[in-house]
CSV table of C-alpha atoms in Angstrom, one decimal:
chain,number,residue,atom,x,y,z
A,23,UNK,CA,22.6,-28.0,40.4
A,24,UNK,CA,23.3,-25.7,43.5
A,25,UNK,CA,19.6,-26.0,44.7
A,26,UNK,CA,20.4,-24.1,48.0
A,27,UNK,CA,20.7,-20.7,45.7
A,28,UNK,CA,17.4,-21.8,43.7
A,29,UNK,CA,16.1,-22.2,47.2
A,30,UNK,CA,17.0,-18.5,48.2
A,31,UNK,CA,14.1,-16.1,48.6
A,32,UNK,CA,11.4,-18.6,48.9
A,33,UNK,CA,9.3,-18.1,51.6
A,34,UNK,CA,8.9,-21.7,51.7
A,35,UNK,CA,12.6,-22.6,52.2
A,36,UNK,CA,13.9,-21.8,55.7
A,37,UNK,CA,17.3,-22.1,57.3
A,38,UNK,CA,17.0,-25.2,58.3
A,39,UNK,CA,16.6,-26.5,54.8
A,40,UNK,CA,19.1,-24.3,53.2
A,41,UNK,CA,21.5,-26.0,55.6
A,42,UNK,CA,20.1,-29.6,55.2
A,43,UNK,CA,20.6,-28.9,51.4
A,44,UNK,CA,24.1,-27.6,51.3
A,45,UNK,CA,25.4,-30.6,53.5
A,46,UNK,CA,23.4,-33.1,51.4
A,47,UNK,CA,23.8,-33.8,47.6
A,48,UNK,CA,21.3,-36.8,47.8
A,49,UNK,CA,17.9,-34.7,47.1
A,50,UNK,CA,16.7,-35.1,43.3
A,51,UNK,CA,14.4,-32.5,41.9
A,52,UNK,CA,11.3,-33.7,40.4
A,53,UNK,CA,10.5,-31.6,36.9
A,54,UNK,CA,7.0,-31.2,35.2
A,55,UNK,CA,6.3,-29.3,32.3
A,56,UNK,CA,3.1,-26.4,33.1
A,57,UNK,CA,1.1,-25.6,30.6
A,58,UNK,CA,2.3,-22.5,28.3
A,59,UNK,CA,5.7,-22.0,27.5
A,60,UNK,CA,7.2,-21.5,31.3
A,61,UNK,CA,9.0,-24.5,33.2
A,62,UNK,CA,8.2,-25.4,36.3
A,63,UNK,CA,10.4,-26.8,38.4
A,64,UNK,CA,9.6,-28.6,42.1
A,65,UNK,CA,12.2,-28.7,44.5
A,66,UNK,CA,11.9,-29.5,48.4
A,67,UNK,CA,11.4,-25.7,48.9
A,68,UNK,CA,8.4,-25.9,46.5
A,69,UNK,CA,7.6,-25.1,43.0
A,70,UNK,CA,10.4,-22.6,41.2
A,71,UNK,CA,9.2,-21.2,38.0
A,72,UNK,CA,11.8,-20.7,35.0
A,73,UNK,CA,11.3,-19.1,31.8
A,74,UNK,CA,11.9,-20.6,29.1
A,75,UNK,CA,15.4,-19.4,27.3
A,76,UNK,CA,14.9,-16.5,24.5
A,77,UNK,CA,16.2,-18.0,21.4
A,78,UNK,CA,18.6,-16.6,19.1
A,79,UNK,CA,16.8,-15.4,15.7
A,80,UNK,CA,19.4,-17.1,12.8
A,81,UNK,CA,18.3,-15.9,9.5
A,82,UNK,CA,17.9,-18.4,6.7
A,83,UNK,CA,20.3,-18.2,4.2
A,84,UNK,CA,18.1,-18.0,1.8
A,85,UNK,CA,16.5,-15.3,2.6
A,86,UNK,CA,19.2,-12.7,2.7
A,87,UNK,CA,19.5,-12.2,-1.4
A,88,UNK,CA,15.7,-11.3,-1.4
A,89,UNK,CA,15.9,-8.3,1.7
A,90,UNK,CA,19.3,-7.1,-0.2
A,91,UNK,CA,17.2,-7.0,-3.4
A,92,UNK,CA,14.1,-5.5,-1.7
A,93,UNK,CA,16.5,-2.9,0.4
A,94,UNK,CA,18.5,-2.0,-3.0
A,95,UNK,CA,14.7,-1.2,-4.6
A,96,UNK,CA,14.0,1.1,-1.7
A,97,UNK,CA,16.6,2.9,-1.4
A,98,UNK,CA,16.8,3.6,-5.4
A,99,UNK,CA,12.9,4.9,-4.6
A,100,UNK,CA,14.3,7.0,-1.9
A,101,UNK,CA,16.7,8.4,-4.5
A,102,UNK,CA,14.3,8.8,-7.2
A,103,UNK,CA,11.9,10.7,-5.0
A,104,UNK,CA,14.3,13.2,-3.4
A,105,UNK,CA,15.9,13.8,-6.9
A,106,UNK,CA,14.1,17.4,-7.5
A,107,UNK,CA,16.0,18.1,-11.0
A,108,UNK,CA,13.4,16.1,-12.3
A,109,UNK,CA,15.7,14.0,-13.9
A,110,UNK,CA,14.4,11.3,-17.0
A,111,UNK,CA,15.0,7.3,-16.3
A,112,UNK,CA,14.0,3.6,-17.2
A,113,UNK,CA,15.2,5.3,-20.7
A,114,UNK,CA,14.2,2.3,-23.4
A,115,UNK,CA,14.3,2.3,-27.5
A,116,UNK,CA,11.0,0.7,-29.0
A,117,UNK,CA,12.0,-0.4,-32.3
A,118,UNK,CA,10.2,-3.0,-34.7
A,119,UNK,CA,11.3,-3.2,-38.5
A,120,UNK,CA,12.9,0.2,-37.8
A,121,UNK,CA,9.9,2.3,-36.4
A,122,UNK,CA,12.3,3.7,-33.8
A,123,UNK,CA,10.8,5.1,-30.4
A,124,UNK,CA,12.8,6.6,-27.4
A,125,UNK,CA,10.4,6.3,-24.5
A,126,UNK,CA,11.3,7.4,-20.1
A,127,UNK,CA,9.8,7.9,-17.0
A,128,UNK,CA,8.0,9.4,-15.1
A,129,UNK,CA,5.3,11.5,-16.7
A,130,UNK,CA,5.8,14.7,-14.8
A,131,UNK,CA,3.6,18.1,-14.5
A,132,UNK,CA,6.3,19.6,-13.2
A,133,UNK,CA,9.0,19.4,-16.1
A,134,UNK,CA,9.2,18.9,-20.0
A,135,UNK,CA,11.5,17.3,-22.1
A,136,UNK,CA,13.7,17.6,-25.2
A,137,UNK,CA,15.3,14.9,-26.4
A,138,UNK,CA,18.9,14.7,-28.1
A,139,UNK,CA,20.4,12.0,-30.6
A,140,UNK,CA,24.0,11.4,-32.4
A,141,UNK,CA,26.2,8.6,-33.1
A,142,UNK,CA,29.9,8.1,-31.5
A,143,UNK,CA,31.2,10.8,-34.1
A,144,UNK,CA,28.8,13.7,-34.6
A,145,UNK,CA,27.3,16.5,-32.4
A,146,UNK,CA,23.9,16.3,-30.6
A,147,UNK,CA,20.9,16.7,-32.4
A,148,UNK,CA,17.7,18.0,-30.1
A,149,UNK,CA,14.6,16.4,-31.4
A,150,UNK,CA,11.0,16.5,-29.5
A,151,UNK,CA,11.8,20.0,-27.9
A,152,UNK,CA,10.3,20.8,-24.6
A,153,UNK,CA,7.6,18.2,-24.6
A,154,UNK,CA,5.4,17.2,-21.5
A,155,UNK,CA,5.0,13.4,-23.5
A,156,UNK,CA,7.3,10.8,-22.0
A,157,UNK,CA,8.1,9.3,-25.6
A,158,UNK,CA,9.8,10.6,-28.9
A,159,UNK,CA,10.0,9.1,-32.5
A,160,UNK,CA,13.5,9.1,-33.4
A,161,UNK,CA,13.2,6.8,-36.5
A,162,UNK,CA,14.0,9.6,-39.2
A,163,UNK,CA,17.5,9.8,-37.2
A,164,UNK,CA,18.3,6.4,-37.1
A,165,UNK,CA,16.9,5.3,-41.0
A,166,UNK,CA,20.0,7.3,-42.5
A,167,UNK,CA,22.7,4.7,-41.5
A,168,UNK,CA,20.9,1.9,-39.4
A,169,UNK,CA,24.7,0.2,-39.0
A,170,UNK,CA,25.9,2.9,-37.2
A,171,UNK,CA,25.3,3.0,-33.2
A,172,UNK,CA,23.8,5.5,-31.5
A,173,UNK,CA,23.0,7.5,-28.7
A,174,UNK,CA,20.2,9.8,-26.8
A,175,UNK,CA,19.9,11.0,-24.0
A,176,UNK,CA,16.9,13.5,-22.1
A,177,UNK,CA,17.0,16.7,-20.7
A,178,UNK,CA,14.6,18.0,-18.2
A,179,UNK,CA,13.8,21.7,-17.7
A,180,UNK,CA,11.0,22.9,-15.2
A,181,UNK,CA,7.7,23.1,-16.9
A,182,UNK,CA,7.1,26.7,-15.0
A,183,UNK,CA,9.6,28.3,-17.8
A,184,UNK,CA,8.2,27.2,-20.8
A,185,UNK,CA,12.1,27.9,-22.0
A,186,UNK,CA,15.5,27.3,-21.5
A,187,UNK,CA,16.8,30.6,-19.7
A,188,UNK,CA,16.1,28.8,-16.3
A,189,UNK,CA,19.3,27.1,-16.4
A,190,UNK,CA,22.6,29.1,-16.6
A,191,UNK,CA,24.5,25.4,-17.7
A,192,UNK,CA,23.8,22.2,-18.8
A,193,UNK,CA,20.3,20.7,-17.4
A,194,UNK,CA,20.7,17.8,-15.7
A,195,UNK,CA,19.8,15.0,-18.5
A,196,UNK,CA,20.3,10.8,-18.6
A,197,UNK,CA,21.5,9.0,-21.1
A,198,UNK,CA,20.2,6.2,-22.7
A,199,UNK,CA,21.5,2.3,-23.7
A,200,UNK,CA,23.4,2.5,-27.4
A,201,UNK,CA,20.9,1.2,-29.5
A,202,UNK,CA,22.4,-0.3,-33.4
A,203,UNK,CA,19.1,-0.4,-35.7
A,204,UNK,CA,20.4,-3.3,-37.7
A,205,UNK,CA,21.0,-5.3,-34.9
A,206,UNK,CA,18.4,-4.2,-32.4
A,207,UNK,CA,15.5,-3.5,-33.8
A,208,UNK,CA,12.6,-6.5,-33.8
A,209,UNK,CA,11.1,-8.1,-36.8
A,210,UNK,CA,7.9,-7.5,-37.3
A,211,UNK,CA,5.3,-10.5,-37.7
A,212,UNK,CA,5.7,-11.8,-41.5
A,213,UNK,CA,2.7,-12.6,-43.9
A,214,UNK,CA,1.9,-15.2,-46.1
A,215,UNK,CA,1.3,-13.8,-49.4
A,216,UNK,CA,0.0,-17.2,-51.0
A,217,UNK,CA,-0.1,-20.9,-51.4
A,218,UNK,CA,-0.9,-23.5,-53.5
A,219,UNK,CA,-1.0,-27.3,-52.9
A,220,UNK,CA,-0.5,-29.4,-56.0
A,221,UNK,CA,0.0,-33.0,-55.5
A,222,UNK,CA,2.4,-34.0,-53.3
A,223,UNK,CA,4.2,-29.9,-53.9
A,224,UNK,CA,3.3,-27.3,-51.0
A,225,UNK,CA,4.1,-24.0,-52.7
A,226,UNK,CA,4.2,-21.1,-49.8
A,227,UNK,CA,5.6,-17.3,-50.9
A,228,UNK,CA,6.3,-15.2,-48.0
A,229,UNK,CA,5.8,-11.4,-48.4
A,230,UNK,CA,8.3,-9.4,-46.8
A,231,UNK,CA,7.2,-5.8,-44.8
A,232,UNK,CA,8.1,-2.5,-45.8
A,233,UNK,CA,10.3,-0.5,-44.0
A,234,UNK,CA,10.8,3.1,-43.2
A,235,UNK,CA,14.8,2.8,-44.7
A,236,UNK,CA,14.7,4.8,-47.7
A,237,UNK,CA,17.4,4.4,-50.9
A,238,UNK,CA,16.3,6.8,-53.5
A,239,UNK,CA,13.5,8.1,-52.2
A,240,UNK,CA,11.6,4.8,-52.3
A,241,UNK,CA,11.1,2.7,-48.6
A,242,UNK,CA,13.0,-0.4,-48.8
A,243,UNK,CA,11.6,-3.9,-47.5
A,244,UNK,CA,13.2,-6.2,-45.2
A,245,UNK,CA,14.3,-8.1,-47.5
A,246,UNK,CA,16.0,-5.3,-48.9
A,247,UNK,CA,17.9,-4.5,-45.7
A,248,UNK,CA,19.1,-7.5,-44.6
A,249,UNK,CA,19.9,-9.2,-48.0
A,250,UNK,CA,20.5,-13.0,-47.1
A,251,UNK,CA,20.9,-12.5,-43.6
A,252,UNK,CA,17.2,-12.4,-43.2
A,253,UNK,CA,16.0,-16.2,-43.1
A,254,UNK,CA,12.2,-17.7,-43.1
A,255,UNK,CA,11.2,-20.7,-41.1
A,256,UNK,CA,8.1,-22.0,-42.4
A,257,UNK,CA,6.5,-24.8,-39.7
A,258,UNK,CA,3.8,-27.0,-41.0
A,259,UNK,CA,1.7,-30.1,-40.4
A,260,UNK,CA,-1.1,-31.8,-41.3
A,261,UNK,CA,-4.3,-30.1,-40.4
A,262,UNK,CA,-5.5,-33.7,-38.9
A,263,UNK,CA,-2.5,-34.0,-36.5
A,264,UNK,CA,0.2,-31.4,-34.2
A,265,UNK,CA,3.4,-32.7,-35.3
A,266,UNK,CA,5.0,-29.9,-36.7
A,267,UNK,CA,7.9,-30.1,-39.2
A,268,UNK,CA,9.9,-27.2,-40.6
A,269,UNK,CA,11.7,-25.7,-43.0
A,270,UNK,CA,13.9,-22.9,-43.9
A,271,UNK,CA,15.0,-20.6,-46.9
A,272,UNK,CA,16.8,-17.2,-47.5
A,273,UNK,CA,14.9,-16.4,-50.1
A,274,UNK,CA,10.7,-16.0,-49.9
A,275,UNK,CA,9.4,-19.0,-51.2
A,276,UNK,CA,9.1,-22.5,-50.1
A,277,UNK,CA,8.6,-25.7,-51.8
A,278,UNK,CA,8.2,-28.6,-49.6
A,279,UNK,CA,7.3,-32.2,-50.2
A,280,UNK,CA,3.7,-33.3,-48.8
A,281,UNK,CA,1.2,-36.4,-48.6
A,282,UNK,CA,-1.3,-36.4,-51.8
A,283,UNK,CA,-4.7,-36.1,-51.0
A,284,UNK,CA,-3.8,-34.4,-47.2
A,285,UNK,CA,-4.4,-31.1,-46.1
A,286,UNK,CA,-1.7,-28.9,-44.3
A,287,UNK,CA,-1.5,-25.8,-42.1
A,288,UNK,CA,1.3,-23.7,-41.7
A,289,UNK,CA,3.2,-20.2,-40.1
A,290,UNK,CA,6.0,-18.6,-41.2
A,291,UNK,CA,8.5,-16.6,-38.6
A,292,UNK,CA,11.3,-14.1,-39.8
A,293,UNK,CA,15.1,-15.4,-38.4
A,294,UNK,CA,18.2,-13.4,-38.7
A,295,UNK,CA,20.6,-16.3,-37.8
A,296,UNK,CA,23.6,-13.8,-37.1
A,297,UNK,CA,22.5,-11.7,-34.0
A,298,UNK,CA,22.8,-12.9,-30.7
A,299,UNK,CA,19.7,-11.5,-29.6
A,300,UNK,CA,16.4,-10.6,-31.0
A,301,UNK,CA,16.3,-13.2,-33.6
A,302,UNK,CA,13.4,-13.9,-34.2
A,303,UNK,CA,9.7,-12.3,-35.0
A,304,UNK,CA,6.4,-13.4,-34.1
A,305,UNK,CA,5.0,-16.2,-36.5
A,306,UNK,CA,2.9,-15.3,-39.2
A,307,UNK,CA,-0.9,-15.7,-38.7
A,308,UNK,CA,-1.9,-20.1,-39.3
A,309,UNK,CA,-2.9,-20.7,-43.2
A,310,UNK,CA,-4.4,-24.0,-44.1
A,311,UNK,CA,-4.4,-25.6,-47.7
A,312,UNK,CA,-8.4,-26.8,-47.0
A,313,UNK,CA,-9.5,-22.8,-46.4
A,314,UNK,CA,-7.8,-22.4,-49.7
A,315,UNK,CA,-10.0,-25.2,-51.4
A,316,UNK,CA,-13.0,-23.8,-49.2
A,317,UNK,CA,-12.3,-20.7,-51.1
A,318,UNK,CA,-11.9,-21.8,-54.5
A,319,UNK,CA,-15.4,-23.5,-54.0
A,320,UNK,CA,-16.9,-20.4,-53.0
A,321,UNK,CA,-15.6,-18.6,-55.8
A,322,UNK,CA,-17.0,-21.4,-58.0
A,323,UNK,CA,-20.7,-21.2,-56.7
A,324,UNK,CA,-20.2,-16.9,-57.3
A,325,UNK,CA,-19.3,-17.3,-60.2
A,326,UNK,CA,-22.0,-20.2,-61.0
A,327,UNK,CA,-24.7,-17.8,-59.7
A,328,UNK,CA,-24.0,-14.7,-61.4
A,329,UNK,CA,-24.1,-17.0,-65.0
A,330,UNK,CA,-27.1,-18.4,-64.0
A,331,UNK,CA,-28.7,-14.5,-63.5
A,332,UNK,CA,-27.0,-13.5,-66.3
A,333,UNK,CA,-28.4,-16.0,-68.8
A,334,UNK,CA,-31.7,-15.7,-66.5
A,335,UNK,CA,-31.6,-11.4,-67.5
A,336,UNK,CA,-30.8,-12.1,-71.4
A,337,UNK,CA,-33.5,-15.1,-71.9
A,338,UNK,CA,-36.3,-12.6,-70.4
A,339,UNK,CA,-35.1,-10.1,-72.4
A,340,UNK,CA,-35.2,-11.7,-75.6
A,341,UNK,CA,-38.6,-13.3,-74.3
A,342,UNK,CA,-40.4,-9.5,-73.2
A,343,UNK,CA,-38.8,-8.6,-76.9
A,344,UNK,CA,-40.3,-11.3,-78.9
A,345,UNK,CA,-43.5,-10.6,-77.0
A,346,UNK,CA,-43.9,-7.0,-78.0
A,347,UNK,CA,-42.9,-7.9,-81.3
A,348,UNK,CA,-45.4,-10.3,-82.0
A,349,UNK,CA,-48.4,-7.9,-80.9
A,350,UNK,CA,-46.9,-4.3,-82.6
A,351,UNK,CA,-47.1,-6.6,-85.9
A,352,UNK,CA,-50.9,-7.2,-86.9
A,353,UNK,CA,-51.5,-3.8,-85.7
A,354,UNK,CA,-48.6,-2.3,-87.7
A,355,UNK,CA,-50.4,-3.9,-90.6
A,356,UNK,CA,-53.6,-2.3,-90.0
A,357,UNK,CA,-52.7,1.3,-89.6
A,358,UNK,CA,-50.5,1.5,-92.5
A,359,UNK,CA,-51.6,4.4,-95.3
A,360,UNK,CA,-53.3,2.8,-98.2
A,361,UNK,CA,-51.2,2.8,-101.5
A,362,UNK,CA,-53.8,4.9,-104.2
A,363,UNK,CA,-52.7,4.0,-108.0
């Protein structure tokens, strides 16, 4: 290190040492580290104080995907917020056993909506005209042929107008996803119509939901629809332990092999095995063979108990009968007209 230049404009170091210095190269500095961040270095002019470097700020790797995500958001914000056309998004179908619902953003005071719907091949079809809700029931459109595939989209007009005359063309408008009923719509929670445990024979019928899909004027069930692509899983176990075991059908009834003398509780859950998404519903609410027993001996003490009143009501009766009967007769006697020969 060329200590002579450190030395330069020290009032400590004078000539004589800057001279000393440059001829010599035998002088060692002595460094100490003062407190804080600074360095401190001692030479024979005195003490020369050096900053510490400024280190270069390297982003983690990691942490670049999140800011592109986060500056992506932001600027689709920005571009939401300067649109003015008031322009529908986030469009999303709401569909469960074909109760079909086309539902946007935002919720504005400044424009209404009307809301069109047709499949590949036909025209538009405006539904939901000029409405300030953010949501429109579309499942009248989609029951007619819930294999074909189709499409919506939402126009905006400015809520000022109350009409359509404010826009010499087409108002601006977004489309939504393509949305197939058959294959899109959820399945609805199922229900267990009844079961009966006899022996070491679980009998479980499922009972399939109505739909809004008519065929002759008369709303079809799911079964119905989906024929033997609609499957039922029914998991059970026995009520004193979790392991669950399961079993499955195309049709609505089970019949499953249990332990005499055990009690069982069980779900059912709709599965259409063919789609590659939405497959599944919600299971069924928990049913347990001992409730049904419970049940049975309920019924058995109400219908005890109303015999019991019953014969109770008829053995007073007859009594309060007999009763009355026996005192109108000696005074019958007695008041009867006297027969004159």
């Amino acid at each position: 290190m060329n200590w002579a230049r450190l030395c330069q404009g020290s009032a400590r170091c004078t000539a004589q040492n800057r001279r000393s210095l440059a001829a010599s190269g035998r002088l060692q500095p002595t460094l100490r580290r003062l407190p804080g961040s600074a360095e401190s270095i001692r030479t024979p002019c005195g003490p020369l104080d050096m900053a510490p470097p400024t280190r270069l700020q390297v982003p983690r790797p990691g942490t670049a995907v999140p800011y592109t995500v986060l500056l992506g958001w932001l600027l689709a914000q920005v571009a939401r917020a300067a649109d003015t056309t008031g322009r529908a998004y986030n469009l999303t179908w709401k569909s469960t056993n074909f109760k079909t619902i086309l539902e946007w953003e935002p919720k504005s005071i400044d424009h209404v909506y009307t809301v069109q719907i047709s499949t590949r091949l036909e025209n538009w079809k405006s539904k939901c005209f000029l409405t300030a809700e953010t949501e429109c029931d579309l499942t009248d459109e989609v029951v007619k042929d819930v294999g074909q595939t189709y499409m919506a989209r939402v126009l905006s007009y400015p809520a000022r107008n109350g009409n359509t005359t404010g826009f010499p063309e087409e108002p601006p408008f977004r489309n939504s996803p393509e949305f197939t009923p058959y294959l899109d719509t959820n399945l609805g929670q199922p229900t267990i119509q009844s079961f009966e445990q006899v022996g070491t024979k679980l009998n479980v019928t499922v009972q399939d939901a109505r739909t809004l899909v008519r065929r002759n004027g008369t709303f079809l069930s799911l079964r119905a629809v989906f024929g033997k692509d609609l499957n039922y899983t029914l998991y059970y176990w026995r009520a004193s332990s979790t392991g669950k075991k399961t079993a499955t059908t195309n049709t609505n009834e089970f019949l499953i092999d249990v332990d005499k003398g055990e009690n069982y509780c069980f779900s059912v859950q709709a599965v259409i095995p063919s789609r590659k998404r939405k497959q599944r519903s919600p299971e069924s609410l928990t049913e347990c063979t001992s409730r049904e027993q419970g049940r049975a001996r309920e019924m058995f003490f109400i219908i005890g108990a109303v015999v019991v009143v019953a014969l109770l009501i008829i053995v007073l009766s007859v009594t309060v009968y007999k009763c009355r009967k026996a005192r109108a007769g000696p005074s019958g006697k007695e008041s009867s007209p006297l027969n004159i020969a």
